[in-house]
mmCIF file of C-alpha atoms in Angstrom:
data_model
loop_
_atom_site.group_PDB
_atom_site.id
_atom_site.type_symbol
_atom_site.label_atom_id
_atom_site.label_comp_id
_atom_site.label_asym_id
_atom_site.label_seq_id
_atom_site.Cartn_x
_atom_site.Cartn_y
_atom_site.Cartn_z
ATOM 1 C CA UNK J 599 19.764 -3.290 11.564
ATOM 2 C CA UNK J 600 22.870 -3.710 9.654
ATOM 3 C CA UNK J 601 21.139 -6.970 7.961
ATOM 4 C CA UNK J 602 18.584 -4.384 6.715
ATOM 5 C CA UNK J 603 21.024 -1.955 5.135
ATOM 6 C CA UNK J 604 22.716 -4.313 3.554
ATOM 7 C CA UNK J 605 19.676 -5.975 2.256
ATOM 8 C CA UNK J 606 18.397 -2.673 1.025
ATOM 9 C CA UNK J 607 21.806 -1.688 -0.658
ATOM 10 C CA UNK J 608 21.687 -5.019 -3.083
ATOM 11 C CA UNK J 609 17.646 -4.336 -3.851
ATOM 12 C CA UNK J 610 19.454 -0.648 -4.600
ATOM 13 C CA UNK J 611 22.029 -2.122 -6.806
ATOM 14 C CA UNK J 612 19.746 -4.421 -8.651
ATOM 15 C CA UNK J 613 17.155 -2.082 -9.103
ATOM 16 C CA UNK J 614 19.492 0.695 -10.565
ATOM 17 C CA UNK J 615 21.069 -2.579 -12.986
ATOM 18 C CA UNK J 616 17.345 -3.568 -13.903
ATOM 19 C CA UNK J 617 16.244 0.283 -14.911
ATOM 20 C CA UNK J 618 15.722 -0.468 -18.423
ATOM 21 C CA UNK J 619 14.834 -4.295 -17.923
ATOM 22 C CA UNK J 620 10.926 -4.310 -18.032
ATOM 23 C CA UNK J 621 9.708 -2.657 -15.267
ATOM 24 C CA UNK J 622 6.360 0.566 -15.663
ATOM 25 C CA UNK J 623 5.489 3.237 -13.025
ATOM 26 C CA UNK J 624 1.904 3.339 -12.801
ATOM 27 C CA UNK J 625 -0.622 5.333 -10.959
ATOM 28 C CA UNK J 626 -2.913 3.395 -8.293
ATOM 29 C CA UNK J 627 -5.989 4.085 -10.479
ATOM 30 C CA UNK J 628 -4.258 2.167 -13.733
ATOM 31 C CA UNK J 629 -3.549 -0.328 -10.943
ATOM 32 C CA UNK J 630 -7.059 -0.068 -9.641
ATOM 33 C CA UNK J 631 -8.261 -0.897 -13.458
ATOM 34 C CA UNK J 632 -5.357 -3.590 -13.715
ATOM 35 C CA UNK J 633 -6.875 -5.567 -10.858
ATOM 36 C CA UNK J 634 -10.241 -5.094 -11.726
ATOM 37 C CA UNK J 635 -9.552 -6.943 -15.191
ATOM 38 C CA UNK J 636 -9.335 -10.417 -13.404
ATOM 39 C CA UNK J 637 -5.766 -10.786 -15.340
ATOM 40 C CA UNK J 638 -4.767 -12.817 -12.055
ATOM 41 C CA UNK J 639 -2.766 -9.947 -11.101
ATOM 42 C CA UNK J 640 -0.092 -10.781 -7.725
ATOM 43 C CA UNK J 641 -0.578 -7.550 -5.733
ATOM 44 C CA UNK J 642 2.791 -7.078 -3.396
ATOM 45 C CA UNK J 643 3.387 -4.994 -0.536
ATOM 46 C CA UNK J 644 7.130 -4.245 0.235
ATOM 47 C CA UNK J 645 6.254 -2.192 3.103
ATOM 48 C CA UNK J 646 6.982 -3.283 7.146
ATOM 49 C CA UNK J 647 5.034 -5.458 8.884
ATOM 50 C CA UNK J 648 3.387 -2.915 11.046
ATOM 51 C CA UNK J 649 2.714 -0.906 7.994
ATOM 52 C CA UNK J 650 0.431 -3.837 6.359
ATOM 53 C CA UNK J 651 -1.358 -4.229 10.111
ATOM 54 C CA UNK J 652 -2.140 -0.662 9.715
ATOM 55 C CA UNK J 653 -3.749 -0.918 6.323
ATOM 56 C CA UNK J 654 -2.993 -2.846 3.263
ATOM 57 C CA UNK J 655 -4.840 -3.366 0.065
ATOM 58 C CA UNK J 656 -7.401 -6.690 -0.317
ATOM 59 C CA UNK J 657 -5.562 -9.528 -1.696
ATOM 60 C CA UNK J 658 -2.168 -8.659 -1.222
ATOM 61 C CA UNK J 659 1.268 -10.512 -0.076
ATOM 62 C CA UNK J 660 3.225 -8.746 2.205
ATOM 63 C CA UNK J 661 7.065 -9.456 1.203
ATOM 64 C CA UNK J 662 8.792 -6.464 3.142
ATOM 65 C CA UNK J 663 11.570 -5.207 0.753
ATOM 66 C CA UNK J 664 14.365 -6.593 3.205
ATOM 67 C CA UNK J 665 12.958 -10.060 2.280
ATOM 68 C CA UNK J 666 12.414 -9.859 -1.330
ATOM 69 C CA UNK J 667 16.011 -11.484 -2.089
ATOM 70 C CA UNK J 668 15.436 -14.693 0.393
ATOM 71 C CA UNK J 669 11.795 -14.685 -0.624
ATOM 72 C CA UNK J 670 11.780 -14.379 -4.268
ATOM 73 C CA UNK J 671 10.440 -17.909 -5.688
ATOM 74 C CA UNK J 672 7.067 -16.770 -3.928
ATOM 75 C CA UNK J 673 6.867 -14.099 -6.017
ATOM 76 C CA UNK J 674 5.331 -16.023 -9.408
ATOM 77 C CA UNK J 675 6.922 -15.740 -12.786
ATOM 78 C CA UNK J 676 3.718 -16.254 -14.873
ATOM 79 C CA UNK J 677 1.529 -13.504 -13.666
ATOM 80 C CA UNK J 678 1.637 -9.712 -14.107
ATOM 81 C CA UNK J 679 3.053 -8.299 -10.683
ATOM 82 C CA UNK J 680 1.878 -5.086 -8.778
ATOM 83 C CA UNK J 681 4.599 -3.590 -6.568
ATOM 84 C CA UNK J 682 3.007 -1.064 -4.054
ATOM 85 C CA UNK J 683 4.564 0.327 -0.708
ATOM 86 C CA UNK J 684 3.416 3.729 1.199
ATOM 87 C CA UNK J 685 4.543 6.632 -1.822
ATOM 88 C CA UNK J 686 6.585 4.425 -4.379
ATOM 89 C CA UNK J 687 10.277 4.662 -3.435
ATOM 90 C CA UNK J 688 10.675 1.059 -1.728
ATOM 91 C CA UNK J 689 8.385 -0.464 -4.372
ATOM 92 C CA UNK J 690 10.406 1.259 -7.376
ATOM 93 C CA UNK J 691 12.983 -0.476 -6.366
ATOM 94 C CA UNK J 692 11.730 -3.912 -5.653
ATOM 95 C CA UNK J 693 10.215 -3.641 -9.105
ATOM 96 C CA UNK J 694 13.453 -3.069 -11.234
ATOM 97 C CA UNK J 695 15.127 -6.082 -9.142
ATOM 98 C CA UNK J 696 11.984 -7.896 -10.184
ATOM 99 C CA UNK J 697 12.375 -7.386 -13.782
ATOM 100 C CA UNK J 698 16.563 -7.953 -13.330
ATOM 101 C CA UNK J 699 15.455 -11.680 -12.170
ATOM 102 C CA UNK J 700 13.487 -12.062 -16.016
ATOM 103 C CA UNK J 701 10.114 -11.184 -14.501
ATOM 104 C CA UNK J 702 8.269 -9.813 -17.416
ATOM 105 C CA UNK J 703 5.359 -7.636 -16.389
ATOM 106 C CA UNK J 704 5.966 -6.045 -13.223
ATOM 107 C CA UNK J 705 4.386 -2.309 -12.365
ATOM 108 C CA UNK J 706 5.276 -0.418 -9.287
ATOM 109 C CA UNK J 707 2.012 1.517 -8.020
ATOM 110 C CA UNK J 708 4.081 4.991 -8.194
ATOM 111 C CA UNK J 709 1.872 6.556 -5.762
ATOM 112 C CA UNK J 710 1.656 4.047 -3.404
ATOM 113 C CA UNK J 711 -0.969 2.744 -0.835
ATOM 114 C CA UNK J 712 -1.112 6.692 -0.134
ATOM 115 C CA UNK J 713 -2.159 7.539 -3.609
ATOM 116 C CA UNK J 714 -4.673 4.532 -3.249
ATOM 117 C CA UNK J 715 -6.283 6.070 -0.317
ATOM 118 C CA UNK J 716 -6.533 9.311 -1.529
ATOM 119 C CA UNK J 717 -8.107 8.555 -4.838
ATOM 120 C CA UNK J 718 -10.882 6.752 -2.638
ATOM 121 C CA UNK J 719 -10.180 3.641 -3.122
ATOM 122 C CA UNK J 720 -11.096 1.179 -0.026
ATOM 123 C CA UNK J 721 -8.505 -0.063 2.107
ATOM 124 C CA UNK J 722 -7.912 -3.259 4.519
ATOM 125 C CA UNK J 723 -7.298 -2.972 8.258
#
């Protein structure tokens, strides 16, 4: 647990230092017409493990945001990046510690997997 916090208080830190870096808020349809454009988008989901079994979107890598740090070099440099989690707050920040690390196109899905669902888009289980 106290791995956790901690983890979460440097993705805080670097998030809050990476504000201004390169990072958009989008809204899961612009993310719905980002993927659909075949620009070899990585779709990421920051949220928990049991979250993801619940439901996840198609094609996406589950890196829970306690992770991201340790797991970062699977996260590629070269493609646009999609940041989604259940409303936005966890992938917000995972975003802005994205674009601290230089990458250049990284959106976080502002309304998360929620906002997803209830614009009707289909979801895994």
């Amino acid at each position: 647990m106290r791995l956790t916090a901690v983890a979460c208080a440097i993705v805080i830190v670097w998030a809050t230092l990476a504000f201004a870096a390169g990072e958009k808020n989008i809204s899961s349809r612009e993310a719905k017409g980002l993927l659909s454009k075949g620009k070899n988008v990585f779709l990421l989901d920051v949220r928990t493990p049991d979250e993801y079994r619940q439901a996840h979107l198609r094609g996406a890598v589950l890196i829970p945001v306690n992770e991201i740090e340790r797991r970062l070099r699977e996260v590629p440099k070269n493609r646009p990046v999609v940041v989604y989690c259940a409303v936005g707050s966890r992938s917000g920040m995972v975003a802005g510690y994205l674009a601290g690390k230089g990458y250049s196109e990284v959106y976080n899905m502002s309304d998360g997997i929620v906002g997803w669902y209830r614009s009707g888009f289909s979801i895994e289980h």
